[in-house]
Coordinates of C-alpha atoms in Angstrom, one line a residue:
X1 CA -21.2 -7.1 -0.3
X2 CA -20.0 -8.2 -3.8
X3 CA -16.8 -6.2 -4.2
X4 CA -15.7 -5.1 -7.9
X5 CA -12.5 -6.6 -9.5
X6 CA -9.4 -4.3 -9.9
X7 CA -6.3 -3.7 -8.2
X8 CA -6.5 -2.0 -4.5
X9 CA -3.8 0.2 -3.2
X10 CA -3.4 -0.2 1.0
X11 CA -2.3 3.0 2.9
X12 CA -0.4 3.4 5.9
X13 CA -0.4 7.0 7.1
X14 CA 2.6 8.1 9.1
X15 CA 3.5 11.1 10.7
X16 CA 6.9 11.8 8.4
X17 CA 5.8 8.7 5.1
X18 CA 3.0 7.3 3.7
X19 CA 3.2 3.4 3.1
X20 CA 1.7 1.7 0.0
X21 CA 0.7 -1.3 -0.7
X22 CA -1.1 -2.9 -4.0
X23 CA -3.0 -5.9 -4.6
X24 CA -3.5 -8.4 -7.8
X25 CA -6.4 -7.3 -10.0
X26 CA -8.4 -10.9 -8.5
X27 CA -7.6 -9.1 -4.9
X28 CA -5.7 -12.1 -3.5
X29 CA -2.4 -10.9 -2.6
X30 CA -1.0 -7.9 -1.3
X31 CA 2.8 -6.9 -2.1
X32 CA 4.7 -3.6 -1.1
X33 CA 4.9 -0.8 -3.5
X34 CA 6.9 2.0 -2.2
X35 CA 7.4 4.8 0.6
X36 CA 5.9 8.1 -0.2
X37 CA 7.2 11.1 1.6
X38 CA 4.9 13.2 3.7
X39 CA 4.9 17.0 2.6
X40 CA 6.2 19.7 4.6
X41 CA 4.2 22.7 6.6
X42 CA 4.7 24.8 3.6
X43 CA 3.0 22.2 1.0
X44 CA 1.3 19.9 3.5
X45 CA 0.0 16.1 1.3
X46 CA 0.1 17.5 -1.6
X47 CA 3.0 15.6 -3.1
X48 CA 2.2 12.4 -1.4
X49 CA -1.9 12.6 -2.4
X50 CA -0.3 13.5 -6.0
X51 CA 2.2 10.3 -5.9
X52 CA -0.5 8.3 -4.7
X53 CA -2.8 9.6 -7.7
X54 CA -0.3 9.0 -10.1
X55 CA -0.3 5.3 -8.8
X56 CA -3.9 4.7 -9.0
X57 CA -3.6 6.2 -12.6
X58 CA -0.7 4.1 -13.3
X59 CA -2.0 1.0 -12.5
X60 CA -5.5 1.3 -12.9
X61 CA -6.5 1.2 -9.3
X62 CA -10.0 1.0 -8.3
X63 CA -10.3 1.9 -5.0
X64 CA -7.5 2.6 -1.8
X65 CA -7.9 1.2 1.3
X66 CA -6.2 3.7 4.4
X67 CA -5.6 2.4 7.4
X68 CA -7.5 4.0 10.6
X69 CA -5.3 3.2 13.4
X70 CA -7.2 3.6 16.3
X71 CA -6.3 3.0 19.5
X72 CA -7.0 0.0 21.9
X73 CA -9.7 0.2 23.1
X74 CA -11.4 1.5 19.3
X75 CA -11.5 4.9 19.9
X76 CA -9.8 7.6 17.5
X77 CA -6.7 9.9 18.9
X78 CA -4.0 11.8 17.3
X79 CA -3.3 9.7 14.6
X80 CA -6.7 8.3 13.6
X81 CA -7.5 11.9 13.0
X82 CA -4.3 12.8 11.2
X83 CA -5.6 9.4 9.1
X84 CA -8.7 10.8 8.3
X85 CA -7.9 14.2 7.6
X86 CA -4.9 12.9 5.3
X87 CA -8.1 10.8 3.4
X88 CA -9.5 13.7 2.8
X89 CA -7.3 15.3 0.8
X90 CA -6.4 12.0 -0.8
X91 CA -10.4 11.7 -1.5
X92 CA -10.1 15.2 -3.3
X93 CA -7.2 14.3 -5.0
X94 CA -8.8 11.1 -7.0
X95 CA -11.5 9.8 -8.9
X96 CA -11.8 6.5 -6.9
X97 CA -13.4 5.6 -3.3
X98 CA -11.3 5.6 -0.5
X99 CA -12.3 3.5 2.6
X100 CA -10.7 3.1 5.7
X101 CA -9.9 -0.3 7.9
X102 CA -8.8 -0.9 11.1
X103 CA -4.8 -1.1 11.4
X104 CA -3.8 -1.0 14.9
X105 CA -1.3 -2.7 15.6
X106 CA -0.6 -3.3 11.9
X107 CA 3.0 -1.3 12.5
X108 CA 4.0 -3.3 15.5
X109 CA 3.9 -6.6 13.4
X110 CA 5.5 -5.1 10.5
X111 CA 8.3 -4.2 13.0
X112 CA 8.6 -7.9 14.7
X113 CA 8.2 -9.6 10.7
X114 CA 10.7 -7.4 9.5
X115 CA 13.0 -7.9 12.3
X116 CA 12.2 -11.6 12.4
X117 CA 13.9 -11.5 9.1
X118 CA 17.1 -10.1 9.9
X119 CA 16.0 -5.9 8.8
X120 CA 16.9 -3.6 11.3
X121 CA 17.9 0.0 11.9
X122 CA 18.1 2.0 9.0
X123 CA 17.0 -0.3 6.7
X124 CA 13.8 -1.4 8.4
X125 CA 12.8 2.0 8.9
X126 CA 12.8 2.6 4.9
X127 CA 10.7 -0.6 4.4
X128 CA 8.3 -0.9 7.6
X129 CA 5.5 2.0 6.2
X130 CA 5.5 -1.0 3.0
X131 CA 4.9 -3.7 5.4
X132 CA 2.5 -1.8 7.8
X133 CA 0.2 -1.0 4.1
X134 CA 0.9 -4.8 3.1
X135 CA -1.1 -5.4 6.6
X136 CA -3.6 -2.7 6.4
X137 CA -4.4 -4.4 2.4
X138 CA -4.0 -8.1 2.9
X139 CA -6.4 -7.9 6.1
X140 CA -9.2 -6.1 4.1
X141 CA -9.4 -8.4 1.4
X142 CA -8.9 -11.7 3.5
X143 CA -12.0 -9.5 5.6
X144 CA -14.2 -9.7 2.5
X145 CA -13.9 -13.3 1.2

């Protein structure tokens, strides 16, 4: 599959933030972008699928990559169908494909890196949705070359 050239965003959906991730136009290298709140009950993604669209516009992104995170043994619970349904919206919300990939335990080693390198507590909590979408990216374009 010949993939087109363009800057990727990564996504990894949380319960409470949404983690994002962007890639080099030549889709080499992944790098953290920012932590988007998740919405409330009363407004639900719609002010995370609109940050996220105003990223894409921004940069000129030309497809998103969402992390599925399945569990072990490959089978969707909870929070693979949280993921999906939050790509749904997100695929209403913008003009470009979305795709998923498999992320489990993309999280887990986002925690130990991060911890590895001296972040902890507060701190690592701010920045580990980042990593966890720098995981979910940087394995789906190392997957296509």
């Amino acid at each position: 599959m010949t993939r087109t050239r363009g800057r990727r965003l990564g996504i990894d959906v949380g319960a409470v933030r949404v983690g994002v991730a962007m890639c080099d136009p030549d889709g080499i290298l992944a790098t953290p972008v920012e932590t988007v709140p998740r919405g409330d009950r009363d407004d639900g993604d719609e002010p995370a699928v609109r940050r996220i669209a105003e990223l894409v516009a921004e940069h000129d992104v030309v497809g998103v990559v969402l992390g599925l995170p399945r569990n072990l043994r490959g089978e969707d619970g909870p929070a693979a169908r949280a993921a999906r349904e939050f790509a749904t919206a997100l695929q209403a919300g913008l003009d470009v494909p979305v795709e998923f990939t498999d992320e489990r335990m993309t999280t887990v080693v986002a925690t130990r890196q991060l911890a590895g390198r001296g972040v902890k507590g507060r701190r690592q909590r701010a920045v580990v949705d980042q990593a966890a979408a720098v995981q979910i990216l940087q394995g789906w374009l190392d997957a296509g070359r």
